[in-house]
Amino acid sequence: MANLKEVKQRINSVVSTQQITKAMKMVSAAKLRRAQDRIVQMRPYSQKLTNILTNVSAASDGAADIIYAQKREVNKVLIVPVTSDKGLCGAFNSNIVKATNAAIREQFAGKEITILPLGKKAFETFKKREFPIIDQFFGVFSDLSFDTVREAAEFAMNGFAAGEYDQVVLVYNEFKNVATQIIRTEQFLPMAKEENAQEEKATETDYILEPSRSYIIEELVPTSLKIQFYKAVLESNASEHGARMTAMDKATENAGELLKELRLMYNRTRQAAITNEILEIVAGANALEGS
């Protein structure tokens, strides 16, 4: 059985850890509120812009040649895994790595793969692999803004337009709620057509376009793609804080359970020590009486 000093040291260590996890939970909760507000405000704008783009493109009858919608044989793929800069957020980062590896193994087996990591954890993981890696944009979360993310989006878009990549895929966590993140492996380029009844009905809307339909599409398509890219990063950012808040809450609970066990062990050890001392005193007294 451990002595009292060792048990006391463990109790103090767990108490310190519990205070840290409580503080991290509170910090993540504050950051989550801001990140959640950003993504909730972004979603309707992104969806509406995508609907307008789909509508105008469908009604253009080929008037505008959208280079970002061109489909070609897939030989070279750019994969964009979006993780966090820091750990202590449960399986948040490992799930993205697993999803990326699964996509490489199952969807793009035999293809020429390039990795564009967003987030330090993705960069640190994939720089050890054999794939070429783009290391200019992994620090976007240190200064998260549309301008910062736009540079990464433009790199992917320019690479696709120049034929350097035949397909661009985003792998990220979509924010559902504090405890739930949905892993998405989403085709970013070429632009995928939405072919369902609701989209077909949407194409019936008649927009008055100024100065011309072709000009609007040429301006709207890159903007829509950049916003779609930024939305994926905001989804991941909100998911990260939700995952870390949940992980720290669970860690705080586990620390509380461990404290109960350690304090019980401490009391038992203390009682055993007191009992041994009493036995030694009684034995000594008996020895003196016998002599």
PDB file of C-alpha atoms in Angstrom:
ATOM      1  CA  MET A   1       0.000   0.000   0.000  1.00  0.00           C
ATOM      2  CA  ALA A   2       1.290   3.477  -0.879  1.00  0.00           C
ATOM      3  CA  ASN A   3       2.418   5.669   1.986  1.00  0.00           C
ATOM      4  CA  LEU A   4       0.588   8.838   3.022  1.00  0.00           C
ATOM      5  CA  LYS A   5       3.086  11.185   1.350  1.00  0.00           C
ATOM      6  CA  GLU A   6       2.740   9.509  -2.059  1.00  0.00           C
ATOM      7  CA  VAL A   7      -1.071   9.507  -1.890  1.00  0.00           C
ATOM      8  CA  LYS A   8      -1.098  13.168  -0.823  1.00  0.00           C
ATOM      9  CA  GLN A   9       1.138  14.091  -3.752  1.00  0.00           C
ATOM     10  CA  ARG A  10      -1.187  12.283  -6.173  1.00  0.00           C
ATOM     11  CA  ILE A  11      -4.205  14.080  -4.710  1.00  0.00           C
ATOM     12  CA  ASN A  12      -2.514  17.475  -5.130  1.00  0.00           C
ATOM     13  CA  SER A  13      -1.533  16.582  -8.703  1.00  0.00           C
ATOM     14  CA  VAL A  14      -5.084  15.549  -9.644  1.00  0.00           C
ATOM     15  CA  VAL A  15      -6.536  18.695  -8.021  1.00  0.00           C
ATOM     16  CA  SER A  16      -4.169  20.853 -10.118  1.00  0.00           C
ATOM     17  CA  THR A  17      -5.096  18.943 -13.272  1.00  0.00           C
ATOM     18  CA  GLN A  18      -8.799  19.338 -12.502  1.00  0.00           C
ATOM     19  CA  GLN A  19      -8.385  23.106 -12.135  1.00  0.00           C
ATOM     20  CA  ILE A  20      -6.642  23.246 -15.525  1.00  0.00           C
ATOM     21  CA  THR A  21      -9.343  21.198 -17.281  1.00  0.00           C
ATOM     22  CA  LYS A  22     -12.064  23.384 -15.726  1.00  0.00           C
ATOM     23  CA  ALA A  23     -10.323  26.517 -16.980  1.00  0.00           C
ATOM     24  CA  MET A  24      -9.849  25.031 -20.471  1.00  0.00           C
ATOM     25  CA  LYS A  25     -13.517  24.054 -20.564  1.00  0.00           C
ATOM     26  CA  MET A  26     -14.558  27.636 -19.735  1.00  0.00           C
ATOM     27  CA  VAL A  27     -12.196  29.086 -22.351  1.00  0.00           C
ATOM     28  CA  SER A  28     -13.481  26.658 -25.005  1.00  0.00           C
ATOM     29  CA  ALA A  29     -17.086  27.505 -24.079  1.00  0.00           C
ATOM     30  CA  ALA A  30     -16.409  31.224 -24.636  1.00  0.00           C
ATOM     31  CA  LYS A  31     -14.630  30.585 -27.949  1.00  0.00           C
ATOM     32  CA  LEU A  32     -17.348  28.168 -29.031  1.00  0.00           C
ATOM     33  CA  ARG A  33     -20.034  30.805 -28.621  1.00  0.00           C
ATOM     34  CA  ARG A  34     -18.200  33.183 -30.948  1.00  0.00           C
ATOM     35  CA  ALA A  35     -17.332  30.446 -33.459  1.00  0.00           C
ATOM     36  CA  GLN A  36     -20.906  29.142 -33.424  1.00  0.00           C
ATOM     37  CA  ASP A  37     -22.274  32.632 -34.083  1.00  0.00           C
ATOM     38  CA  ARG A  38     -19.939  33.000 -37.062  1.00  0.00           C
ATOM     39  CA  ILE A  39     -20.914  29.726 -38.703  1.00  0.00           C
ATOM     40  CA  VAL A  40     -24.643  30.185 -38.019  1.00  0.00           C
ATOM     41  CA  GLN A  41     -24.486  33.584 -39.722  1.00  0.00           C
ATOM     42  CA  MET A  42     -22.387  32.231 -42.604  1.00  0.00           C
ATOM     43  CA  ARG A  43     -24.587  29.234 -43.509  1.00  0.00           C
ATOM     44  CA  PRO A  44     -27.659  31.104 -44.876  1.00  0.00           C
ATOM     45  CA  TYR A  45     -25.455  33.464 -46.908  1.00  0.00           C
ATOM     46  CA  SER A  46     -23.416  30.593 -48.357  1.00  0.00           C
ATOM     47  CA  GLN A  47     -26.509  28.537 -49.173  1.00  0.00           C
ATOM     48  CA  LYS A  48     -28.307  31.470 -50.815  1.00  0.00           C
ATOM     49  CA  LEU A  49     -25.273  32.411 -52.888  1.00  0.00           C
ATOM     50  CA  THR A  50     -24.895  28.789 -54.015  1.00  0.00           C
ATOM     51  CA  ASN A  51     -28.589  28.633 -54.970  1.00  0.00           C
ATOM     52  CA  ILE A  52     -28.328  31.823 -57.031  1.00  0.00           C
ATOM     53  CA  LEU A  53     -25.203  30.519 -58.739  1.00  0.00           C
ATOM     54  CA  THR A  54     -26.887  27.201 -59.536  1.00  0.00           C
ATOM     55  CA  ASN A  55     -29.923  29.039 -60.868  1.00  0.00           C
ATOM     56  CA  VAL A  56     -27.990  31.438 -63.078  1.00  0.00           C
ATOM     57  CA  SER A  57     -25.627  28.730 -64.343  1.00  0.00           C
ATOM     58  CA  ALA A  58     -28.493  26.398 -65.233  1.00  0.00           C
ATOM     59  CA  ALA A  59     -30.251  29.133 -67.151  1.00  0.00           C
ATOM     60  CA  SER A  60     -27.159  30.297 -68.999  1.00  0.00           C
ATOM     61  CA  ASP A  61     -27.419  27.611 -71.700  1.00  0.00           C
ATOM     62  CA  GLY A  62     -23.658  27.455 -71.985  1.00  0.00           C
ATOM     63  CA  ALA A  63     -23.270  31.211 -72.367  1.00  0.00           C
ATOM     64  CA  ALA A  64     -20.434  31.165 -69.865  1.00  0.00           C
ATOM     65  CA  ASP A  65     -17.669  28.611 -69.811  1.00  0.00           C
ATOM     66  CA  ILE A  66     -17.105  27.930 -66.113  1.00  0.00           C
ATOM     67  CA  ILE A  67     -13.558  26.603 -65.823  1.00  0.00           C
ATOM     68  CA  TYR A  68     -14.120  25.479 -62.224  1.00  0.00           C
ATOM     69  CA  ALA A  69     -16.927  23.160 -63.356  1.00  0.00           C
ATOM     70  CA  GLN A  70     -14.881  21.356 -66.005  1.00  0.00           C
ATOM     71  CA  LYS A  71     -14.691  17.632 -65.382  1.00  0.00           C
ATOM     72  CA  ARG A  72     -11.703  15.669 -66.594  1.00  0.00           C
ATOM     73  CA  GLU A  73     -10.083  12.340 -65.940  1.00  0.00           C
ATOM     74  CA  VAL A  74      -8.883  12.296 -62.345  1.00  0.00           C
ATOM     75  CA  ASN A  75      -5.158  11.597 -62.113  1.00  0.00           C
ATOM     76  CA  LYS A  76      -3.938  14.336 -59.768  1.00  0.00           C
ATOM     77  CA  VAL A  77      -5.847  15.065 -56.560  1.00  0.00           C
ATOM     78  CA  LEU A  78      -5.385  17.853 -54.014  1.00  0.00           C
ATOM     79  CA  ILE A  79      -6.740  16.894 -50.586  1.00  0.00           C
ATOM     80  CA  VAL A  80      -7.322  19.596 -47.961  1.00  0.00           C
ATOM     81  CA  PRO A  81      -7.575  18.096 -44.439  1.00  0.00           C
ATOM     82  CA  VAL A  82      -8.731  20.679 -41.887  1.00  0.00           C
ATOM     83  CA  THR A  83      -7.610  20.066 -38.294  1.00  0.00           C
ATOM     84  CA  SER A  84      -6.777  22.254 -35.301  1.00  0.00           C
ATOM     85  CA  ASP A  85      -3.503  23.802 -34.173  1.00  0.00           C
ATOM     86  CA  LYS A  86      -3.736  22.277 -30.692  1.00  0.00           C
ATOM     87  CA  GLY A  87      -4.686  18.957 -29.158  1.00  0.00           C
ATOM     88  CA  LEU A  88      -6.735  18.054 -26.079  1.00  0.00           C
ATOM     89  CA  CYS A  89      -9.929  17.876 -28.140  1.00  0.00           C
ATOM     90  CA  GLY A  90     -10.662  14.158 -28.107  1.00  0.00           C
ATOM     91  CA  ALA A  91     -10.732  12.360 -31.445  1.00  0.00           C
ATOM     92  CA  PHE A  92     -11.276  15.591 -33.413  1.00  0.00           C
ATOM     93  CA  ASN A  93      -7.931  15.545 -35.245  1.00  0.00           C
ATOM     94  CA  SER A  94      -7.465  11.773 -35.473  1.00  0.00           C
ATOM     95  CA  ASN A  95     -10.867  11.420 -37.162  1.00  0.00           C
ATOM     96  CA  ILE A  96      -9.783  13.812 -39.926  1.00  0.00           C
ATOM     97  CA  VAL A  97      -6.518  11.930 -40.412  1.00  0.00           C
ATOM     98  CA  LYS A  98      -8.412   8.624 -40.589  1.00  0.00           C
ATOM     99  CA  ALA A  99     -10.951  10.047 -43.060  1.00  0.00           C
ATOM    100  CA  THR A 100      -8.150  11.448 -45.236  1.00  0.00           C
ATOM    101  CA  ASN A 101      -6.281   8.134 -45.222  1.00  0.00           C
ATOM    102  CA  ALA A 102      -9.516   6.289 -46.037  1.00  0.00           C
ATOM    103  CA  ALA A 103     -10.177   8.607 -49.000  1.00  0.00           C
ATOM    104  CA  ILE A 104      -6.622   8.113 -50.293  1.00  0.00           C
ATOM    105  CA  ARG A 105      -6.880   4.349 -49.905  1.00  0.00           C
ATOM    106  CA  GLU A 106     -10.428   3.792 -51.190  1.00  0.00           C
ATOM    107  CA  GLN A 107     -11.336   6.671 -53.543  1.00  0.00           C
ATOM    108  CA  PHE A 108      -7.982   7.764 -54.942  1.00  0.00           C
ATOM    109  CA  ALA A 109      -5.916   4.581 -54.967  1.00  0.00           C
ATOM    110  CA  GLY A 110      -3.213   4.867 -57.627  1.00  0.00           C
ATOM    111  CA  LYS A 111      -3.746   8.621 -58.070  1.00  0.00           C
ATOM    112  CA  GLU A 112      -1.121  11.322 -57.652  1.00  0.00           C
ATOM    113  CA  ILE A 113      -1.966  12.825 -54.245  1.00  0.00           C
ATOM    114  CA  THR A 114      -0.952  16.255 -52.925  1.00  0.00           C
ATOM    115  CA  ILE A 115      -1.844  17.398 -49.402  1.00  0.00           C
ATOM    116  CA  LEU A 116      -2.718  20.991 -48.496  1.00  0.00           C
ATOM    117  CA  PRO A 117      -3.068  20.870 -44.690  1.00  0.00           C
ATOM    118  CA  LEU A 118      -4.973  23.524 -42.750  1.00  0.00           C
ATOM    119  CA  GLY A 119      -4.054  23.345 -39.068  1.00  0.00           C
ATOM    120  CA  LYS A 120      -0.756  22.393 -37.428  1.00  0.00           C
ATOM    121  CA  LYS A 121      -1.920  18.903 -36.482  1.00  0.00           C
ATOM    122  CA  ALA A 122      -2.604  18.005 -40.117  1.00  0.00           C
ATOM    123  CA  PHE A 123       0.735  19.473 -41.175  1.00  0.00           C
ATOM    124  CA  GLU A 124       2.679  17.582 -38.493  1.00  0.00           C
ATOM    125  CA  THR A 125       0.960  14.317 -39.425  1.00  0.00           C
ATOM    126  CA  PHE A 126       1.208  14.432 -43.210  1.00  0.00           C
ATOM    127  CA  LYS A 127       4.710  15.895 -43.455  1.00  0.00           C
ATOM    128  CA  LYS A 128       5.894  12.474 -42.271  1.00  0.00           C
ATOM    129  CA  ARG A 129       4.147  10.754 -45.175  1.00  0.00           C
ATOM    130  CA  GLU A 130       5.390  10.226 -48.699  1.00  0.00           C
ATOM    131  CA  PHE A 131       2.924  12.655 -50.304  1.00  0.00           C
ATOM    132  CA  PRO A 132       3.945  16.121 -51.555  1.00  0.00           C
ATOM    133  CA  ILE A 133       2.727  18.707 -49.063  1.00  0.00           C
ATOM    134  CA  ILE A 134       1.850  22.394 -49.456  1.00  0.00           C
ATOM    135  CA  ASP A 135       3.167  24.051 -46.295  1.00  0.00           C
ATOM    136  CA  GLN A 136       2.176  27.689 -46.848  1.00  0.00           C
ATOM    137  CA  PHE A 137      -1.280  27.740 -45.290  1.00  0.00           C
ATOM    138  CA  PHE A 138      -1.318  25.395 -42.287  1.00  0.00           C
ATOM    139  CA  GLY A 139      -1.232  28.351 -39.863  1.00  0.00           C
ATOM    140  CA  VAL A 140      -4.587  29.848 -40.903  1.00  0.00           C
ATOM    141  CA  PHE A 141      -6.086  29.364 -37.419  1.00  0.00           C
ATOM    142  CA  SER A 142      -3.509  31.652 -35.817  1.00  0.00           C
ATOM    143  CA  ASP A 143      -5.270  34.541 -37.574  1.00  0.00           C
ATOM    144  CA  LEU A 144      -8.600  33.156 -38.776  1.00  0.00           C
ATOM    145  CA  SER A 145     -10.248  35.534 -41.227  1.00  0.00           C
ATOM    146  CA  PHE A 146     -11.711  35.433 -44.713  1.00  0.00           C
ATOM    147  CA  ASP A 147      -8.606  37.098 -46.175  1.00  0.00           C
ATOM    148  CA  THR A 148      -6.336  34.439 -44.664  1.00  0.00           C
ATOM    149  CA  VAL A 149      -8.458  31.506 -45.818  1.00  0.00           C
ATOM    150  CA  ARG A 150      -9.015  33.091 -49.236  1.00  0.00           C
ATOM    151  CA  GLU A 151      -5.324  32.684 -50.051  1.00  0.00           C
ATOM    152  CA  ALA A 152      -5.551  28.918 -49.543  1.00  0.00           C
ATOM    153  CA  ALA A 153      -8.770  28.773 -51.585  1.00  0.00           C
ATOM    154  CA  GLU A 154      -7.191  30.747 -54.430  1.00  0.00           C
ATOM    155  CA  PHE A 155      -4.176  28.414 -54.439  1.00  0.00           C
ATOM    156  CA  ALA A 156      -6.465  25.390 -54.877  1.00  0.00           C
ATOM    157  CA  MET A 157      -8.595  27.155 -57.495  1.00  0.00           C
ATOM    158  CA  ASN A 158      -5.620  28.378 -59.513  1.00  0.00           C
ATOM    159  CA  GLY A 159      -4.062  24.914 -59.396  1.00  0.00           C
ATOM    160  CA  PHE A 160      -7.263  23.360 -60.698  1.00  0.00           C
ATOM    161  CA  ALA A 161      -7.659  25.988 -63.433  1.00  0.00           C
ATOM    162  CA  ALA A 162      -4.047  25.470 -64.536  1.00  0.00           C
ATOM    163  CA  GLY A 163      -4.510  21.705 -64.722  1.00  0.00           C
ATOM    164  CA  GLU A 164      -2.144  20.965 -61.847  1.00  0.00           C
ATOM    165  CA  TYR A 165      -4.982  19.146 -60.075  1.00  0.00           C
ATOM    166  CA  ASP A 166      -7.940  17.321 -61.581  1.00  0.00           C
ATOM    167  CA  GLN A 167      -9.923  17.279 -58.362  1.00  0.00           C
ATOM    168  CA  VAL A 168      -9.848  19.139 -55.035  1.00  0.00           C
ATOM    169  CA  VAL A 169     -11.363  17.518 -51.935  1.00  0.00           C
ATOM    170  CA  LEU A 170     -12.054  19.024 -48.495  1.00  0.00           C
ATOM    171  CA  VAL A 171     -11.977  16.828 -45.373  1.00  0.00           C
ATOM    172  CA  TYR A 172     -13.344  18.595 -42.302  1.00  0.00           C
ATOM    173  CA  ASN A 173     -15.618  18.341 -39.269  1.00  0.00           C
ATOM    174  CA  GLU A 174     -19.051  19.875 -39.743  1.00  0.00           C
ATOM    175  CA  PHE A 175     -20.464  21.449 -36.595  1.00  0.00           C
ATOM    176  CA  LYS A 176     -23.806  19.983 -35.496  1.00  0.00           C
ATOM    177  CA  ASN A 177     -23.806  20.686 -31.777  1.00  0.00           C
ATOM    178  CA  VAL A 178     -21.392  20.837 -28.852  1.00  0.00           C
ATOM    179  CA  ALA A 179     -21.102  17.074 -28.537  1.00  0.00           C
ATOM    180  CA  THR A 180     -21.467  16.066 -32.201  1.00  0.00           C
ATOM    181  CA  GLN A 181     -19.239  16.720 -35.214  1.00  0.00           C
ATOM    182  CA  ILE A 182     -19.931  15.180 -38.624  1.00  0.00           C
ATOM    183  CA  ILE A 183     -16.908  14.245 -40.733  1.00  0.00           C
ATOM    184  CA  ARG A 184     -17.294  15.481 -44.300  1.00  0.00           C
ATOM    185  CA  THR A 185     -15.260  14.404 -47.315  1.00  0.00           C
ATOM    186  CA  GLU A 186     -16.540  16.947 -49.820  1.00  0.00           C
ATOM    187  CA  GLN A 187     -15.624  17.600 -53.433  1.00  0.00           C
ATOM    188  CA  PHE A 188     -14.632  21.243 -53.776  1.00  0.00           C
ATOM    189  CA  LEU A 189     -13.560  21.217 -57.431  1.00  0.00           C
ATOM    190  CA  PRO A 190     -14.829  20.602 -60.015  1.00  0.00           C
ATOM    191  CA  MET A 191     -18.096  22.155 -58.918  1.00  0.00           C
ATOM    192  CA  ALA A 192     -20.695  19.456 -58.385  1.00  0.00           C
ATOM    193  CA  LYS A 193     -24.160  20.003 -59.862  1.00  0.00           C
ATOM    194  CA  GLU A 194     -27.097  19.642 -57.525  1.00  0.00           C
ATOM    195  CA  GLU A 195     -29.608  17.470 -59.308  1.00  0.00           C
ATOM    196  CA  ASN A 196     -32.680  17.170 -57.165  1.00  0.00           C
ATOM    197  CA  ALA A 197     -36.244  18.354 -57.416  1.00  0.00           C
ATOM    198  CA  GLN A 198     -35.785  21.364 -55.196  1.00  0.00           C
ATOM    199  CA  GLU A 199     -32.838  22.611 -57.209  1.00  0.00           C
ATOM    200  CA  GLU A 200     -34.763  22.124 -60.448  1.00  0.00           C
ATOM    201  CA  LYS A 201     -37.605  24.214 -59.089  1.00  0.00           C
ATOM    202  CA  ALA A 202     -35.126  26.860 -58.020  1.00  0.00           C
ATOM    203  CA  THR A 203     -33.859  27.211 -61.591  1.00  0.00           C
ATOM    204  CA  GLU A 204     -37.253  28.540 -62.626  1.00  0.00           C
ATOM    205  CA  THR A 205     -36.556  31.873 -60.897  1.00  0.00           C
ATOM    206  CA  ASP A 206     -35.991  34.661 -63.392  1.00  0.00           C
ATOM    207  CA  TYR A 207     -33.234  37.083 -62.334  1.00  0.00           C
ATOM    208  CA  ILE A 208     -32.593  40.443 -63.971  1.00  0.00           C
ATOM    209  CA  LEU A 209     -28.808  40.521 -64.375  1.00  0.00           C
ATOM    210  CA  GLU A 210     -26.712  43.615 -64.895  1.00  0.00           C
ATOM    211  CA  PRO A 211     -24.445  44.028 -66.861  1.00  0.00           C
ATOM    212  CA  SER A 212     -24.647  40.476 -68.315  1.00  0.00           C
ATOM    213  CA  ARG A 213     -25.212  36.874 -67.309  1.00  0.00           C
ATOM    214  CA  SER A 214     -21.711  35.813 -68.365  1.00  0.00           C
ATOM    215  CA  TYR A 215     -20.060  38.589 -66.371  1.00  0.00           C
ATOM    216  CA  ILE A 216     -22.105  37.779 -63.289  1.00  0.00           C
ATOM    217  CA  ILE A 217     -21.142  34.112 -63.473  1.00  0.00           C
ATOM    218  CA  GLU A 218     -17.462  34.936 -63.967  1.00  0.00           C
ATOM    219  CA  GLU A 219     -17.529  37.126 -60.861  1.00  0.00           C
ATOM    220  CA  LEU A 220     -19.929  35.033 -58.796  1.00  0.00           C
ATOM    221  CA  VAL A 221     -18.315  31.615 -59.245  1.00  0.00           C
ATOM    222  CA  PRO A 222     -14.905  32.442 -57.674  1.00  0.00           C
ATOM    223  CA  THR A 223     -16.600  34.352 -54.837  1.00  0.00           C
ATOM    224  CA  SER A 224     -18.979  31.478 -54.150  1.00  0.00           C
ATOM    225  CA  LEU A 225     -16.131  28.954 -54.096  1.00  0.00           C
ATOM    226  CA  LYS A 226     -14.059  31.035 -51.695  1.00  0.00           C
ATOM    227  CA  ILE A 227     -17.040  31.410 -49.371  1.00  0.00           C
ATOM    228  CA  GLN A 228     -17.692  27.664 -49.561  1.00  0.00           C
ATOM    229  CA  PHE A 229     -14.040  27.060 -48.623  1.00  0.00           C
ATOM    230  CA  TYR A 230     -14.234  29.594 -45.775  1.00  0.00           C
ATOM    231  CA  LYS A 231     -17.453  27.995 -44.527  1.00  0.00           C
ATOM    232  CA  ALA A 232     -15.717  24.603 -44.244  1.00  0.00           C
ATOM    233  CA  VAL A 233     -12.934  26.186 -42.171  1.00  0.00           C
ATOM    234  CA  LEU A 234     -15.468  27.918 -39.897  1.00  0.00           C
ATOM    235  CA  GLU A 235     -17.326  24.616 -39.465  1.00  0.00           C
ATOM    236  CA  SER A 236     -14.073  22.987 -38.380  1.00  0.00           C
ATOM    237  CA  ASN A 237     -13.233  25.858 -36.026  1.00  0.00           C
ATOM    238  CA  ALA A 238     -16.593  25.619 -34.239  1.00  0.00           C
ATOM    239  CA  SER A 239     -16.318  21.829 -34.120  1.00  0.00           C
ATOM    240  CA  GLU A 240     -12.853  22.075 -32.559  1.00  0.00           C
ATOM    241  CA  HIS A 241     -14.057  24.213 -29.652  1.00  0.00           C
ATOM    242  CA  GLY A 242     -17.087  21.984 -29.156  1.00  0.00           C
ATOM    243  CA  ALA A 243     -14.907  18.870 -29.112  1.00  0.00           C
ATOM    244  CA  ARG A 244     -12.405  20.444 -26.705  1.00  0.00           C
ATOM    245  CA  MET A 245     -15.170  21.652 -24.401  1.00  0.00           C
ATOM    246  CA  THR A 246     -16.652  18.146 -24.306  1.00  0.00           C
ATOM    247  CA  ALA A 247     -13.245  16.518 -23.764  1.00  0.00           C
ATOM    248  CA  MET A 248     -12.329  18.896 -20.930  1.00  0.00           C
ATOM    249  CA  ASP A 249     -15.723  18.405 -19.290  1.00  0.00           C
ATOM    250  CA  LYS A 250     -15.191  14.638 -19.353  1.00  0.00           C
ATOM    251  CA  ALA A 251     -11.631  15.026 -18.070  1.00  0.00           C
ATOM    252  CA  THR A 252     -12.902  17.150 -15.170  1.00  0.00           C
ATOM    253  CA  GLU A 253     -15.456  14.474 -14.290  1.00  0.00           C
ATOM    254  CA  ASN A 254     -12.814  11.745 -14.451  1.00  0.00           C
ATOM    255  CA  ALA A 255     -10.525  13.805 -12.205  1.00  0.00           C
ATOM    256  CA  GLY A 256     -13.367  14.094  -9.693  1.00  0.00           C
ATOM    257  CA  GLU A 257     -13.876  10.326  -9.682  1.00  0.00           C
ATOM    258  CA  LEU A 258     -10.145   9.755  -9.261  1.00  0.00           C
ATOM    259  CA  LEU A 259     -10.051  12.214  -6.360  1.00  0.00           C
ATOM    260  CA  LYS A 260     -12.760  10.251  -4.569  1.00  0.00           C
ATOM    261  CA  GLU A 261     -10.735   7.054  -4.903  1.00  0.00           C
ATOM    262  CA  LEU A 262      -7.481   8.716  -3.815  1.00  0.00           C
ATOM    263  CA  ARG A 263      -9.066  10.376  -0.781  1.00  0.00           C
ATOM    264  CA  LEU A 264     -10.599   7.049   0.237  1.00  0.00           C
ATOM    265  CA  MET A 265      -7.174   5.429  -0.184  1.00  0.00           C
ATOM    266  CA  TYR A 266      -5.593   8.249   1.837  1.00  0.00           C
ATOM    267  CA  ASN A 267      -8.049   7.775   4.708  1.00  0.00           C
ATOM    268  CA  ARG A 268      -7.565   4.012   4.694  1.00  0.00           C
ATOM    269  CA  THR A 269      -3.770   4.378   4.662  1.00  0.00           C
ATOM    270  CA  ARG A 270      -3.944   6.909   7.482  1.00  0.00           C
ATOM    271  CA  GLN A 271      -6.204   4.653   9.543  1.00  0.00           C
ATOM    272  CA  ALA A 272      -3.890   1.694   8.946  1.00  0.00           C
ATOM    273  CA  ALA A 273      -0.890   3.756  10.055  1.00  0.00           C
ATOM    274  CA  ILE A 274      -2.706   4.855  13.231  1.00  0.00           C
ATOM    275  CA  THR A 275      -3.736   1.256  13.956  1.00  0.00           C
ATOM    276  CA  ASN A 276      -0.133   0.063  13.540  1.00  0.00           C
ATOM    277  CA  GLU A 277       1.101   2.759  15.888  1.00  0.00           C
ATOM    278  CA  ILE A 278      -1.497   1.769  18.531  1.00  0.00           C
ATOM    279  CA  LEU A 279      -0.526  -1.892  18.176  1.00  0.00           C
ATOM    280  CA  GLU A 280       3.131  -1.019  18.620  1.00  0.00           C
ATOM    281  CA  ILE A 281       2.369   1.032  21.743  1.00  0.00           C
ATOM    282  CA  VAL A 282       0.229  -1.749  23.252  1.00  0.00           C
ATOM    283  CA  ALA A 283       2.884  -4.332  22.445  1.00  0.00           C
ATOM    284  CA  GLY A 284       5.542  -2.159  24.054  1.00  0.00           C
ATOM    285  CA  ALA A 285       3.411  -1.644  27.165  1.00  0.00           C
ATOM    286  CA  ASN A 286       2.781  -5.376  27.473  1.00  0.00           C
ATOM    287  CA  ALA A 287       6.478  -6.066  27.126  1.00  0.00           C
ATOM    288  CA  LEU A 288       7.270  -3.628  29.932  1.00  0.00           C
ATOM    289  CA  GLU A 289       4.608  -5.181  32.213  1.00  0.00           C
ATOM    290  CA  GLY A 290       5.958  -8.675  31.530  1.00  0.00           C
ATOM    291  CA  SER A 291       9.464  -7.671  32.459  1.00  0.00           C
TER     292      SER A 291
END
